């Protein structure tokens, strides 16, 4: 479980395809207390640490993960939002994030408004019911509040601090972004579906 609050921006150091894809990521994390088998959210997807060194760790991504996320677009030098998994007693400063990417969506527009940046993103039909104004979503691992929802789009605002301390500082229109709906919205939708069937 994660909060969607980014604590490091790492850099892809190498990508090795042999069976599953092994990805080595440079990090400012203290890797001495990262266990092999630990979970780290890497621009959204929760990935398992399989190896580590003094200033890097490695994860493996299956073909399924590559097909459902934007990881297949990563290359050496790509910057990656990183968050370590929550420990019991940690502050929940963002919202509950699972690290399970629901879809890859597209950045349709970005607009500078004072010190903030408004992002307008595509919204697939199958997820429209899970996205609400003032609700939470996760983009490339970052917990954000939805400002506006349209028929096939939604928008969020990011403050200058978020932009400066995440990969959002390099966003470009047309970029594909990992998208995770709020886990609470998922369960509310499921409960509503079950209740409607029972009526």
XYZ file of C-alpha atoms in Angstrom:
199
model
C 0.000 0.000 0.000
C 1.161 3.522 -0.858
C 0.076 7.140 -0.371
C 0.860 8.584 -3.802
C 3.370 11.007 -2.263
C 6.610 10.795 -4.250
C 9.758 10.585 -2.130
C 12.378 10.239 -4.882
C 12.731 10.619 -8.625
C 14.939 7.814 -9.880
C 16.519 7.199 -13.276
C 16.446 4.070 -15.415
C 20.027 2.787 -15.560
C 19.471 -0.355 -17.627
C 16.767 -2.561 -19.099
C 17.446 -6.238 -19.686
C 14.989 -8.538 -21.430
C 15.496 -12.195 -20.547
C 12.193 -13.850 -19.803
C 10.669 -11.078 -17.705
C 12.158 -7.587 -18.102
C 14.718 -6.596 -15.444
C 14.936 -2.846 -14.832
C 17.753 -1.233 -12.843
C 16.859 2.122 -11.267
C 19.278 4.663 -9.775
C 17.894 6.138 -6.550
C 18.657 8.471 -3.664
C 16.954 5.981 -1.313
C 19.102 4.407 1.389
C 19.143 0.942 -0.154
C 20.709 -0.666 2.925
C 17.248 -1.047 4.452
C 15.448 -2.098 1.271
C 14.854 -5.836 1.460
C 14.931 -8.099 -1.564
C 11.262 -8.811 -2.198
C 10.152 -5.373 -1.002
C 7.571 -3.423 -3.009
C 8.336 -0.021 -4.526
C 5.897 2.001 -6.618
C 7.674 3.020 -9.826
C 5.663 5.755 -11.591
C 2.532 3.959 -10.459
C 2.986 0.193 -10.729
C 3.987 -1.680 -7.581
C 7.140 -3.642 -8.496
C 9.186 -6.152 -6.500
C 12.853 -5.525 -5.710
C 14.979 -8.431 -6.986
C 18.480 -6.964 -6.593
C 20.155 -3.835 -5.206
C 23.421 -1.936 -4.847
C 24.636 1.156 -3.029
C 22.648 3.644 -5.124
C 20.324 1.450 -7.166
C 17.764 -1.312 -7.016
C 16.398 -3.640 -9.687
C 12.849 -4.816 -10.327
C 11.274 -7.246 -12.762
C 8.229 -6.545 -14.921
C 6.202 -9.297 -16.571
C 4.771 -9.011 -20.078
C 1.373 -8.436 -18.438
C 2.726 -5.424 -16.522
C 4.382 -4.049 -19.660
C 1.151 -4.399 -21.652
C -1.025 -2.654 -19.027
C 1.250 0.285 -18.175
C 3.611 2.733 -19.851
C 6.672 0.781 -18.679
C 7.195 -0.533 -22.208
C 8.062 3.056 -23.187
C 10.818 3.393 -20.581
C 14.405 3.584 -21.787
C 17.789 4.286 -20.223
C 17.647 7.800 -18.783
C 13.872 7.854 -18.241
C 13.001 9.544 -14.925
C 10.693 7.568 -12.630
C 8.574 8.613 -9.629
C 9.420 6.404 -6.645
C 7.619 5.647 -3.400
C 8.410 2.928 -0.886
C 5.550 0.911 0.580
C 3.892 2.142 3.764
C 4.933 0.714 7.106
C 2.528 0.295 10.017
C 2.241 3.671 11.748
C 3.346 5.775 8.736
C 1.401 8.954 8.041
C -1.197 8.591 5.287
C -0.595 11.994 3.702
C -2.061 11.301 0.267
C -4.774 8.701 -0.290
C -4.787 4.901 -0.367
C -2.917 3.785 -3.494
C -2.492 0.112 -4.393
C 0.079 0.356 -7.165
C -2.250 -1.513 -9.550
C -2.558 0.524 -12.749
C -6.071 0.509 -14.229
C -5.310 2.100 -17.591
C -2.859 4.181 -19.570
C -4.400 7.539 -20.457
C -3.219 10.483 -22.559
C -2.338 14.036 -21.554
C -4.550 16.142 -23.832
C -3.549 19.620 -22.684
C -1.506 21.487 -20.102
C -2.017 25.081 -19.090
C 0.015 27.249 -16.752
C -2.265 29.100 -14.310
C -0.322 31.369 -11.958
C 2.102 29.031 -10.147
C 0.083 25.887 -10.888
C -0.319 23.727 -13.974
C -3.698 22.437 -15.144
C -3.542 19.006 -16.763
C -6.402 17.776 -18.936
C -6.405 14.029 -19.530
C -8.412 11.475 -21.492
C -10.987 9.478 -19.532
C -11.879 6.024 -20.876
C -15.622 5.231 -20.806
C -15.171 2.240 -18.509
C -13.632 4.426 -15.771
C -15.894 7.485 -16.064
C -18.017 6.346 -13.123
C -14.970 6.152 -10.853
C -13.783 9.733 -11.370
C -15.549 12.609 -9.580
C -14.765 16.260 -8.931
C -12.926 16.589 -5.587
C -12.262 12.846 -5.629
C -8.808 11.252 -5.728
C -6.927 9.596 -8.565
C -3.304 8.579 -9.099
C -1.235 9.605 -12.131
C 2.223 8.053 -12.592
C 2.127 7.208 -8.890
C 1.170 10.726 -7.748
C -1.926 11.246 -5.589
C -4.031 14.095 -6.987
C -7.447 15.704 -6.548
C -9.791 15.839 -9.542
C -10.957 19.369 -10.410
C -13.309 18.837 -13.331
C -14.872 15.879 -15.124
C -16.276 15.968 -18.663
C -17.731 13.350 -20.988
C -14.338 11.979 -22.066
C -11.833 13.957 -19.996
C -10.956 15.136 -16.511
C -8.550 17.733 -15.181
C -6.265 18.167 -12.191
C -4.085 21.033 -10.994
C -0.549 20.451 -9.815
C 1.217 22.979 -7.626
C 4.748 24.134 -8.372
C 6.222 21.960 -5.589
C 4.695 18.796 -7.082
C 5.901 19.740 -10.543
C 9.438 20.470 -9.340
C 9.801 17.267 -7.294
C 8.293 14.704 -9.681
C 8.562 13.651 -13.307
C 5.691 16.029 -14.059
C 8.310 18.697 -14.750
C 8.944 17.000 -18.110
C 5.329 16.357 -19.167
C 4.412 16.809 -22.825
C 1.030 16.856 -24.558
C 0.304 13.406 -25.977
C 2.294 11.643 -23.265
C 0.841 8.361 -21.977
C 0.334 8.250 -18.223
C -0.340 5.426 -15.757
C -3.770 5.904 -14.190
C -5.151 4.317 -11.008
C -8.657 4.985 -9.760
C -9.370 5.527 -6.071
C -9.758 2.186 -4.288
C -12.691 3.586 -2.278
C -14.485 4.554 -5.501
C -13.922 1.002 -6.743
C -15.595 -0.527 -3.695
C -18.480 1.965 -3.667
C -19.155 1.138 -7.327
C -19.055 -2.585 -6.553
C -21.414 -2.224 -3.571
C -23.827 -0.183 -5.688
C -23.728 -2.823 -8.427
C -24.466 -5.631 -5.955
C -27.260 -3.668 -4.255
C -28.890 -2.881 -7.618
C -28.868 -6.584 -8.530
C -30.517 -7.453 -5.233
C -33.313 -4.871 -5.599
